[in-house]
């Protein structure tokens, strides 16, 4: 008897998931003897966060034919992600990173081993089998385009196909300048992708670097004039700024961030913010409610060591939003 097919994902995310080793105690990596194994990746952080909130999220990527790749697949599937588009690359390894344990809320230093990784060999052909007609939303970041020319073409192809089939698109620049051959190439590529997105979510420093504009208002207008529908700018502890067009009317506002007693690890805060904004907009909530949820989930992320361990499920989120 033929088994029924699992429905295609309503949300698709793509990029590089890596095996991450976090130091058990503060100090330089050269002095650390013990690490905790986790997974890392800005794109997977968002995918996991949306899956925890009950969305059917697909993950498109490549991992190596190694234990780390198996670990990543098992972890993502345990989080509820649909990994039908996660391919095993027999010729290239899974990327790795090692992260120091920072103190007093400082940004931890990270050492990557990702050059030539399986995910860096992503290409448009990896979208074979993706049913864009059932896709409701695509989340993209500036990391895959930085990995390689073929991954850059994949990013463009996914955004183009998603838009052509009527899916909404969110774009977080997630700048990784060290992966680019030049700043000019980075700016041109990422601004091009942002112009094809509905919702653009840069940090203030990222927006300044990419657009050459200084104020949140000017950064937002840069992208709105190029086709974006809304720009939500992360302002760190100060909160976030929204500027967008709804029903032909321009709406702008700033919402303060949530107070955090102790900042443990800032990595992943921007991804958590994206989870909040995207989930709320897909839930049909207002722009203010979406930005508030982004600020809320972002504040949860900085209170834990891991990149995505602080992301809530739907029940916890509902409790926090009504508190």
JSON list of N, CA, C and O in Angstrom, two decimals, residues 64-115:
[
{"chain": "A", "resi": 64, "resn": "UNK", "atom": "N", "xyz": [28.66, 16.85, 5.17]},
{"chain": "A", "resi": 64, "resn": "UNK", "atom": "CA", "xyz": [29.59, 15.82, 4.75]},
{"chain": "A", "resi": 64, "resn": "UNK", "atom": "C", "xyz": [29.12, 14.43, 5.12]},
{"chain": "A", "resi": 64, "resn": "UNK", "atom": "O", "xyz": [28.23, 14.26, 5.97]},
{"chain": "A", "resi": 65, "resn": "UNK", "atom": "N", "xyz": [29.73, 13.45, 4.49]},
{"chain": "A", "resi": 65, "resn": "UNK", "atom": "CA", "xyz": [29.45, 12.05, 4.83]},
{"chain": "A", "resi": 65, "resn": "UNK", "atom": "C", "xyz": [30.32, 11.67, 6.02]},
{"chain": "A", "resi": 65, "resn": "UNK", "atom": "O", "xyz": [31.23, 10.87, 5.92]},
{"chain": "A", "resi": 66, "resn": "UNK", "atom": "N", "xyz": [30.01, 12.31, 7.15]},
{"chain": "A", "resi": 66, "resn": "UNK", "atom": "CA", "xyz": [30.82, 12.10, 8.35]},
{"chain": "A", "resi": 66, "resn": "UNK", "atom": "C", "xyz": [29.92, 12.18, 9.58]},
{"chain": "A", "resi": 66, "resn": "UNK", "atom": "O", "xyz": [28.73, 12.48, 9.49]},
{"chain": "A", "resi": 67, "resn": "UNK", "atom": "N", "xyz": [30.50, 11.90, 10.73]},
{"chain": "A", "resi": 67, "resn": "UNK", "atom": "CA", "xyz": [29.73, 11.88, 11.96]},
{"chain": "A", "resi": 67, "resn": "UNK", "atom": "C", "xyz": [29.11, 13.22, 12.31]},
{"chain": "A", "resi": 67, "resn": "UNK", "atom": "O", "xyz": [28.02, 13.28, 12.88]},
{"chain": "A", "resi": 68, "resn": "UNK", "atom": "N", "xyz": [29.80, 14.30, 11.96]},
{"chain": "A", "resi": 68, "resn": "UNK", "atom": "CA", "xyz": [29.27, 15.62, 12.26]},
{"chain": "A", "resi": 68, "resn": "UNK", "atom": "C", "xyz": [28.02, 15.91, 11.41]},
{"chain": "A", "resi": 68, "resn": "UNK", "atom": "O", "xyz": [27.06, 16.52, 11.88]},
{"chain": "A", "resi": 69, "resn": "UNK", "atom": "N", "xyz": [28.05, 15.46, 10.15]},
{"chain": "A", "resi": 69, "resn": "UNK", "atom": "CA", "xyz": [26.88, 15.63, 9.30]},
{"chain": "A", "resi": 69, "resn": "UNK", "atom": "C", "xyz": [25.68, 14.85, 9.84]},
{"chain": "A", "resi": 69, "resn": "UNK", "atom": "O", "xyz": [24.54, 15.34, 9.83]},
{"chain": "A", "resi": 70, "resn": "UNK", "atom": "N", "xyz": [25.94, 13.63, 10.30]},
{"chain": "A", "resi": 70, "resn": "UNK", "atom": "CA", "xyz": [24.88, 12.82, 10.89]},
{"chain": "A", "resi": 70, "resn": "UNK", "atom": "C", "xyz": [24.33, 13.48, 12.15]},
{"chain": "A", "resi": 70, "resn": "UNK", "atom": "O", "xyz": [23.12, 13.51, 12.38]},
{"chain": "A", "resi": 71, "resn": "UNK", "atom": "N", "xyz": [25.22, 14.02, 12.96]},
{"chain": "A", "resi": 71, "resn": "UNK", "atom": "CA", "xyz": [24.82, 14.72, 14.18]},
{"chain": "A", "resi": 71, "resn": "UNK", "atom": "C", "xyz": [23.92, 15.91, 13.85]},
{"chain": "A", "resi": 71, "resn": "UNK", "atom": "O", "xyz": [22.89, 16.14, 14.51]},
{"chain": "A", "resi": 72, "resn": "UNK", "atom": "N", "xyz": [24.28, 16.67, 12.83]},
{"chain": "A", "resi": 72, "resn": "UNK", "atom": "CA", "xyz": [23.48, 17.84, 12.44]},
{"chain": "A", "resi": 72, "resn": "UNK", "atom": "C", "xyz": [22.10, 17.41, 11.96]},
{"chain": "A", "resi": 72, "resn": "UNK", "atom": "O", "xyz": [21.08, 17.98, 12.37]},
{"chain": "A", "resi": 73, "resn": "UNK", "atom": "N", "xyz": [22.03, 16.39, 11.11]},
{"chain": "A", "resi": 73, "resn": "UNK", "atom": "CA", "xyz": [20.73, 15.93, 10.62]},
{"chain": "A", "resi": 73, "resn": "UNK", "atom": "C", "xyz": [19.86, 15.46, 11.77]},
{"chain": "A", "resi": 73, "resn": "UNK", "atom": "O", "xyz": [18.68, 15.83, 11.87]},
{"chain": "A", "resi": 74, "resn": "UNK", "atom": "N", "xyz": [20.40, 14.66, 12.66]},
{"chain": "A", "resi": 74, "resn": "UNK", "atom": "CA", "xyz": [19.62, 14.15, 13.79]},
{"chain": "A", "resi": 74, "resn": "UNK", "atom": "C", "xyz": [19.13, 15.29, 14.68]},
{"chain": "A", "resi": 74, "resn": "UNK", "atom": "O", "xyz": [17.98, 15.28, 15.15]},
{"chain": "A", "resi": 75, "resn": "UNK", "atom": "N", "xyz": [19.99, 16.28, 14.90]},
{"chain": "A", "resi": 75, "resn": "UNK", "atom": "CA", "xyz": [19.61, 17.41, 15.75]},
{"chain": "A", "resi": 75, "resn": "UNK", "atom": "C", "xyz": [18.49, 18.22, 15.12]},
{"chain": "A", "resi": 75, "resn": "UNK", "atom": "O", "xyz": [17.51, 18.59, 15.80]},
{"chain": "A", "resi": 76, "resn": "UNK", "atom": "N", "xyz": [18.61, 18.50, 13.84]},
{"chain": "A", "resi": 76, "resn": "UNK", "atom": "CA", "xyz": [17.60, 19.29, 13.15]},
{"chain": "A", "resi": 76, "resn": "UNK", "atom": "C", "xyz": [16.26, 18.54, 13.07]},
{"chain": "A", "resi": 76, "resn": "UNK", "atom": "O", "xyz": [15.19, 19.12, 13.27]},
{"chain": "A", "resi": 77, "resn": "UNK", "atom": "N", "xyz": [16.32, 17.26, 12.80]},
{"chain": "A", "resi": 77, "resn": "UNK", "atom": "CA", "xyz": [15.09, 16.48, 12.74]},
{"chain": "A", "resi": 77, "resn": "UNK", "atom": "C", "xyz": [14.44, 16.39, 14.11]},
{"chain": "A", "resi": 77, "resn": "UNK", "atom": "O", "xyz": [13.21, 16.42, 14.23]},
{"chain": "A", "resi": 78, "resn": "UNK", "atom": "N", "xyz": [15.26, 16.30, 15.16]},
{"chain": "A", "resi": 78, "resn": "UNK", "atom": "CA", "xyz": [14.71, 16.26, 16.51]},
{"chain": "A", "resi": 78, "resn": "UNK", "atom": "C", "xyz": [14.02, 17.58, 16.87]},
{"chain": "A", "resi": 78, "resn": "UNK", "atom": "O", "xyz": [13.11, 17.61, 17.70]},
{"chain": "A", "resi": 79, "resn": "UNK", "atom": "N", "xyz": [14.45, 18.67, 16.22]},
{"chain": "A", "resi": 79, "resn": "UNK", "atom": "CA", "xyz": [13.82, 19.98, 16.43]},
{"chain": "A", "resi": 79, "resn": "UNK", "atom": "C", "xyz": [12.57, 20.16, 15.56]},
{"chain": "A", "resi": 79, "resn": "UNK", "atom": "O", "xyz": [11.94, 21.22, 15.60]},
{"chain": "A", "resi": 80, "resn": "UNK", "atom": "N", "xyz": [12.27, 19.16, 14.76]},
{"chain": "A", "resi": 80, "resn": "UNK", "atom": "CA", "xyz": [11.06, 19.24, 13.95]},
{"chain": "A", "resi": 80, "resn": "UNK", "atom": "C", "xyz": [11.26, 19.75, 12.54]},
{"chain": "A", "resi": 80, "resn": "UNK", "atom": "O", "xyz": [10.27, 19.97, 11.82]},
{"chain": "A", "resi": 81, "resn": "UNK", "atom": "N", "xyz": [12.51, 19.93, 12.10]},
{"chain": "A", "resi": 81, "resn": "UNK", "atom": "CA", "xyz": [12.74, 20.42, 10.75]},
{"chain": "A", "resi": 81, "resn": "UNK", "atom": "C", "xyz": [12.56, 19.29, 9.73]},
{"chain": "A", "resi": 81, "resn": "UNK", "atom": "O", "xyz": [12.88, 18.13, 9.99]},
{"chain": "A", "resi": 82, "resn": "UNK", "atom": "N", "xyz": [12.05, 19.66, 8.57]},
{"chain": "A", "resi": 82, "resn": "UNK", "atom": "CA", "xyz": [11.89, 18.75, 7.44]},
{"chain": "A", "resi": 82, "resn": "UNK", "atom": "C", "xyz": [13.21, 18.78, 6.65]},
{"chain": "A", "resi": 82, "resn": "UNK", "atom": "O", "xyz": [13.56, 19.81, 6.06]},
{"chain": "A", "resi": 83, "resn": "UNK", "atom": "N", "xyz": [13.94, 17.69, 6.69]},
{"chain": "A", "resi": 83, "resn": "UNK", "atom": "CA", "xyz": [15.29, 17.66, 6.09]},
{"chain": "A", "resi": 83, "resn": "UNK", "atom": "C", "xyz": [15.32, 16.92, 4.75]},
{"chain": "A", "resi": 83, "resn": "UNK", "atom": "O", "xyz": [16.37, 16.39, 4.36]},
{"chain": "A", "resi": 84, "resn": "UNK", "atom": "N", "xyz": [14.22, 16.90, 4.04]},
{"chain": "A", "resi": 84, "resn": "UNK", "atom": "CA", "xyz": [14.20, 16.21, 2.75]},
{"chain": "A", "resi": 84, "resn": "UNK", "atom": "C", "xyz": [15.15, 16.86, 1.74]},
{"chain": "A", "resi": 84, "resn": "UNK", "atom": "O", "xyz": [15.57, 16.21, 0.77]},
{"chain": "A", "resi": 85, "resn": "UNK", "atom": "N", "xyz": [15.47, 18.14, 1.93]},
{"chain": "A", "resi": 85, "resn": "UNK", "atom": "CA", "xyz": [16.37, 18.84, 1.02]},
{"chain": "A", "resi": 85, "resn": "UNK", "atom": "C", "xyz": [17.79, 19.00, 1.59]},
{"chain": "A", "resi": 85, "resn": "UNK", "atom": "O", "xyz": [18.56, 19.83, 1.11]},
{"chain": "A", "resi": 86, "resn": "UNK", "atom": "N", "xyz": [18.12, 18.21, 2.60]},
{"chain": "A", "resi": 86, "resn": "UNK", "atom": "CA", "xyz": [19.47, 18.20, 3.16]},
{"chain": "A", "resi": 86, "resn": "UNK", "atom": "C", "xyz": [20.23, 17.04, 2.52]},
{"chain": "A", "resi": 86, "resn": "UNK", "atom": "O", "xyz": [19.91, 15.88, 2.75]},
{"chain": "A", "resi": 87, "resn": "UNK", "atom": "N", "xyz": [21.23, 17.37, 1.73]},
{"chain": "A", "resi": 87, "resn": "UNK", "atom": "CA", "xyz": [21.97, 16.35, 0.98]},
{"chain": "A", "resi": 87, "resn": "UNK", "atom": "C", "xyz": [23.29, 16.01, 1.66]},
{"chain": "A", "resi": 87, "resn": "UNK", "atom": "O", "xyz": [23.91, 16.85, 2.30]},
{"chain": "A", "resi": 88, "resn": "UNK", "atom": "N", "xyz": [23.71, 14.75, 1.46]},
{"chain": "A", "resi": 88, "resn": "UNK", "atom": "CA", "xyz": [25.01, 14.31, 1.95]},
{"chain": "A", "resi": 88, "resn": "UNK", "atom": "C", "xyz": [26.01, 14.42, 0.80]},
{"chain": "A", "resi": 88, "resn": "UNK", "atom": "O", "xyz": [25.80, 13.86, -0.28]},
{"chain": "A", "resi": 89, "resn": "UNK", "atom": "N", "xyz": [27.07, 15.16, 1.03]},
{"chain": "A", "resi": 89, "resn": "UNK", "atom": "CA", "xyz": [28.13, 15.36, 0.04]},
{"chain": "A", "resi": 89, "resn": "UNK", "atom": "C", "xyz": [29.28, 14.41, 0.40]},
{"chain": "A", "resi": 89, "resn": "UNK", "atom": "O", "xyz": [29.96, 14.60, 1.41]},
{"chain": "A", "resi": 90, "resn": "UNK", "atom": "N", "xyz": [29.53, 13.40, -0.42]},
{"chain": "A", "resi": 90, "resn": "UNK", "atom": "CA", "xyz": [30.57, 12.42, -0.08]},
{"chain": "A", "resi": 90, "resn": "UNK", "atom": "C", "xyz": [32.00, 12.93, -0.27]},
{"chain": "A", "resi": 90, "resn": "UNK", "atom": "O", "xyz": [32.95, 12.30, 0.18]},
{"chain": "A", "resi": 91, "resn": "UNK", "atom": "N", "xyz": [32.14, 14.09, -0.92]},
{"chain": "A", "resi": 91, "resn": "UNK", "atom": "CA", "xyz": [33.48, 14.58, -1.27]},
{"chain": "A", "resi": 91, "resn": "UNK", "atom": "C", "xyz": [33.98, 15.73, -0.40]},
{"chain": "A", "resi": 91, "resn": "UNK", "atom": "O", "xyz": [35.15, 16.10, -0.49]},
{"chain": "A", "resi": 92, "resn": "UNK", "atom": "N", "xyz": [33.11, 16.32, 0.43]},
{"chain": "A", "resi": 92, "resn": "UNK", "atom": "CA", "xyz": [33.52, 17.48, 1.21]},
{"chain": "A", "resi": 92, "resn": "UNK", "atom": "C", "xyz": [33.00, 17.35, 2.64]},
{"chain": "A", "resi": 92, "resn": "UNK", "atom": "O", "xyz": [31.92, 16.82, 2.87]},
{"chain": "A", "resi": 93, "resn": "UNK", "atom": "N", "xyz": [33.75, 17.87, 3.61]},
{"chain": "A", "resi": 93, "resn": "UNK", "atom": "CA", "xyz": [33.39, 17.68, 5.02]},
{"chain": "A", "resi": 93, "resn": "UNK", "atom": "C", "xyz": [32.36, 18.68, 5.55]},
{"chain": "A", "resi": 93, "resn": "UNK", "atom": "O", "xyz": [32.12, 19.73, 4.96]},
{"chain": "A", "resi": 94, "resn": "UNK", "atom": "N", "xyz": [31.78, 18.33, 6.67]},
{"chain": "A", "resi": 94, "resn": "UNK", "atom": "CA", "xyz": [30.90, 19.24, 7.40]},
{"chain": "A", "resi": 94, "resn": "UNK", "atom": "C", "xyz": [31.75, 20.32, 8.06]},
{"chain": "A", "resi": 94, "resn": "UNK", "atom": "O", "xyz": [32.83, 20.04, 8.59]},
{"chain": "A", "resi": 95, "resn": "UNK", "atom": "N", "xyz": [31.28, 21.57, 8.03]},
{"chain": "A", "resi": 95, "resn": "UNK", "atom": "CA", "xyz": [32.01, 22.67, 8.65]},
{"chain": "A", "resi": 95, "resn": "UNK", "atom": "C", "xyz": [31.99, 22.59, 10.17]},
{"chain": "A", "resi": 95, "resn": "UNK", "atom": "O", "xyz": [31.05, 22.07, 10.77]},
{"chain": "A", "resi": 96, "resn": "UNK", "atom": "N", "xyz": [33.04, 23.11, 10.80]},
{"chain": "A", "resi": 96, "resn": "UNK", "atom": "CA", "xyz": [33.17, 23.11, 12.25]},
{"chain": "A", "resi": 96, "resn": "UNK", "atom": "C", "xyz": [33.49, 24.51, 12.74]},
{"chain": "A", "resi": 96, "resn": "UNK", "atom": "O", "xyz": [34.05, 25.34, 12.01]},
{"chain": "A", "resi": 97, "resn": "UNK", "atom": "N", "xyz": [33.17, 24.76, 14.01]},
{"chain": "A", "resi": 97, "resn": "UNK", "atom": "CA", "xyz": [33.64, 25.99, 14.66]},
{"chain": "A", "resi": 97, "resn": "UNK", "atom": "C", "xyz": [33.86, 25.73, 16.14]},
{"chain": "A", "resi": 97, "resn": "UNK", "atom": "O", "xyz": [33.23, 24.85, 16.73]},
{"chain": "A", "resi": 98, "resn": "UNK", "atom": "N", "xyz": [34.77, 26.51, 16.71]},
{"chain": "A", "resi": 98, "resn": "UNK", "atom": "CA", "xyz": [35.07, 26.44, 18.13]},
{"chain": "A", "resi": 98, "resn": "UNK", "atom": "C", "xyz": [34.85, 27.82, 18.72]},
{"chain": "A", "resi": 98, "resn": "UNK", "atom": "O", "xyz": [35.32, 28.82, 18.18]},
{"chain": "A", "resi": 99, "resn": "UNK", "atom": "N", "xyz": [34.10, 27.88, 19.83]},
{"chain": "A", "resi": 99, "resn": "UNK", "atom": "CA", "xyz": [33.73, 29.16, 20.41]},
{"chain": "A", "resi": 99, "resn": "UNK", "atom": "C", "xyz": [34.20, 29.26, 21.86]},
{"chain": "A", "resi": 99, "resn": "UNK", "atom": "O", "xyz": [33.99, 28.35, 22.66]},
{"chain": "A", "resi": 100, "resn": "UNK", "atom": "N", "xyz": [34.82, 30.39, 22.17]},
{"chain": "A", "resi": 100, "resn": "UNK", "atom": "CA", "xyz": [35.24, 30.64, 23.54]},
{"chain": "A", "resi": 100, "resn": "UNK", "atom": "C", "xyz": [34.04, 30.93, 24.42]},
{"chain": "A", "resi": 100, "resn": "UNK", "atom": "O", "xyz": [32.97, 31.31, 23.93]},
{"chain": "A", "resi": 101, "resn": "UNK", "atom": "N", "xyz": [34.19, 30.74, 25.72]},
{"chain": "A", "resi": 101, "resn": "UNK", "atom": "CA", "xyz": [33.15, 31.11, 26.68]},
{"chain": "A", "resi": 101, "resn": "UNK", "atom": "C", "xyz": [33.47, 32.53, 27.15]},
{"chain": "A", "resi": 101, "resn": "UNK", "atom": "O", "xyz": [34.46, 32.76, 27.86]},
{"chain": "A", "resi": 102, "resn": "UNK", "atom": "N", "xyz": [32.65, 33.48, 26.72]},
{"chain": "A", "resi": 102, "resn": "UNK", "atom": "CA", "xyz": [32.90, 34.88, 27.06]},
{"chain": "A", "resi": 102, "resn": "UNK", "atom": "C", "xyz": [32.35, 35.19, 28.44]},
{"chain": "A", "resi": 102, "resn": "UNK", "atom": "O", "xyz": [31.51, 34.47, 28.99]},
{"chain": "A", "resi": 103, "resn": "UNK", "atom": "N", "xyz": [32.80, 36.30, 28.98]},
{"chain": "A", "resi": 103, "resn": "UNK", "atom": "CA", "xyz": [32.34, 36.75, 30.30]},
{"chain": "A", "resi": 103, "resn": "UNK", "atom": "C", "xyz": [31.75, 38.15, 30.19]},
{"chain": "A", "resi": 103, "resn": "UNK", "atom": "O", "xyz": [32.08, 38.92, 29.28]},
{"chain": "A", "resi": 104, "resn": "UNK", "atom": "N", "xyz": [30.86, 38.48, 31.12]},
{"chain": "A", "resi": 104, "resn": "UNK", "atom": "CA", "xyz": [30.28, 39.82, 31.25]},
{"chain": "A", "resi": 104, "resn": "UNK", "atom": "C", "xyz": [29.58, 40.30, 29.99]},
{"chain": "A", "resi": 104, "resn": "UNK", "atom": "O", "xyz": [29.59, 41.49, 29.65]},
{"chain": "A", "resi": 105, "resn": "UNK", "atom": "N", "xyz": [28.96, 39.34, 29.25]},
{"chain": "A", "resi": 105, "resn": "UNK", "atom": "CA", "xyz": [28.19, 39.73, 28.08]},
{"chain": "A", "resi": 105, "resn": "UNK", "atom": "C", "xyz": [28.99, 40.10, 26.85]},
{"chain": "A", "resi": 105, "resn": "UNK", "atom": "O", "xyz": [28.44, 40.62, 25.88]},
{"chain": "A", "resi": 106, "resn": "UNK", "atom": "N", "xyz": [30.30, 39.88, 26.88]},
{"chain": "A", "resi": 106, "resn": "UNK", "atom": "CA", "xyz": [31.14, 40.22, 25.73]},
{"chain": "A", "resi": 106, "resn": "UNK", "atom": "C", "xyz": [30.86, 39.24, 24.58]},
{"chain": "A", "resi": 106, "resn": "UNK", "atom": "O", "xyz": [30.39, 38.12, 24.79]},
{"chain": "A", "resi": 107, "resn": "UNK", "atom": "N", "xyz": [31.16, 39.68, 23.35]},
{"chain": "A", "resi": 107, "resn": "UNK", "atom": "CA", "xyz": [31.02, 38.78, 22.21]},
{"chain": "A", "resi": 107, "resn": "UNK", "atom": "C", "xyz": [32.12, 37.73, 22.25]},
{"chain": "A", "resi": 107, "resn": "UNK", "atom": "O", "xyz": [33.31, 38.08, 22.29]},
{"chain": "A", "resi": 108, "resn": "UNK", "atom": "N", "xyz": [31.77, 36.45, 22.24]},
{"chain": "A", "resi": 108, "resn": "UNK", "atom": "CA", "xyz": [32.80, 35.40, 22.31]},
{"chain": "A", "resi": 108, "resn": "UNK", "atom": "C", "xyz": [33.58, 35.31, 21.00]},
{"chain": "A", "resi": 108, "resn": "UNK", "atom": "O", "xyz": [33.03, 35.51, 19.91]},
{"chain": "A", "resi": 109, "resn": "UNK", "atom": "N", "xyz": [34.86, 35.00, 21.11]},
{"chain": "A", "resi": 109, "resn": "UNK", "atom": "CA", "xyz": [35.67, 34.81, 19.90]},
{"chain": "A", "resi": 109, "resn": "UNK", "atom": "C", "xyz": [35.42, 33.41, 19.34]},
{"chain": "A", "resi": 109, "resn": "UNK", "atom": "O", "xyz": [35.29, 32.44, 20.08]},
{"chain": "A", "resi": 110, "resn": "UNK", "atom": "N", "xyz": [35.37, 33.35, 18.01]},
{"chain": "A", "resi": 110, "resn": "UNK", "atom": "CA", "xyz": [35.02, 32.10, 17.33]},
{"chain": "A", "resi": 110, "resn": "UNK", "atom": "C", "xyz": [36.09, 31.78, 16.29]},
{"chain": "A", "resi": 110, "resn": "UNK", "atom": "O", "xyz": [36.57, 32.67, 15.57]},
{"chain": "A", "resi": 111, "resn": "UNK", "atom": "N", "xyz": [36.47, 30.52, 16.21]},
{"chain": "A", "resi": 111, "resn": "UNK", "atom": "CA", "xyz": [37.41, 30.04, 15.19]},
{"chain": "A", "resi": 111, "resn": "UNK", "atom": "C", "xyz": [36.67, 29.05, 14.28]},
{"chain": "A", "resi": 111, "resn": "UNK", "atom": "O", "xyz": [36.10, 28.07, 14.76]},
{"chain": "A", "resi": 112, "resn": "UNK", "atom": "N", "xyz": [36.68, 29.33, 12.98]},
{"chain": "A", "resi": 112, "resn": "UNK", "atom": "CA", "xyz": [35.94, 28.50, 12.02]},
{"chain": "A", "resi": 112, "resn": "UNK", "atom": "C", "xyz": [36.86, 27.57, 11.24]},
{"chain": "A", "resi": 112, "resn": "UNK", "atom": "O", "xyz": [38.01, 27.90, 10.95]},
{"chain": "A", "resi": 113, "resn": "UNK", "atom": "N", "xyz": [36.32, 26.41, 10.89]},
{"chain": "A", "resi": 113, "resn": "UNK", "atom": "CA", "xyz": [36.95, 25.48, 9.96]},
{"chain": "A", "resi": 113, "resn": "UNK", "atom": "C", "xyz": [35.87, 25.11, 8.95]},
{"chain": "A", "resi": 113, "resn": "UNK", "atom": "O", "xyz": [35.24, 24.06, 9.04]},
{"chain": "A", "resi": 114, "resn": "UNK", "atom": "N", "xyz": [35.64, 26.03, 8.00]},
{"chain": "A", "resi": 114, "resn": "UNK", "atom": "CA", "xyz": [34.53, 25.86, 7.06]},
{"chain": "A", "resi": 114, "resn": "UNK", "atom": "C", "xyz": [34.95, 25.98, 5.61]},
{"chain": "A", "resi": 114, "resn": "UNK", "atom": "O", "xyz": [34.15, 25.70, 4.71]},
{"chain": "A", "resi": 115, "resn": "UNK", "atom": "N", "xyz": [36.19, 26.38, 5.34]},
{"chain": "A", "resi": 115, "resn": "UNK", "atom": "CA", "xyz": [36.62, 26.53, 3.94]},
{"chain": "A", "resi": 115, "resn": "UNK", "atom": "C", "xyz": [36.57, 25.17, 3.23]},
{"chain": "A", "resi": 115, "resn": "UNK", "atom": "O", "xyz": [37.09, 24.17, 3.72]}
]
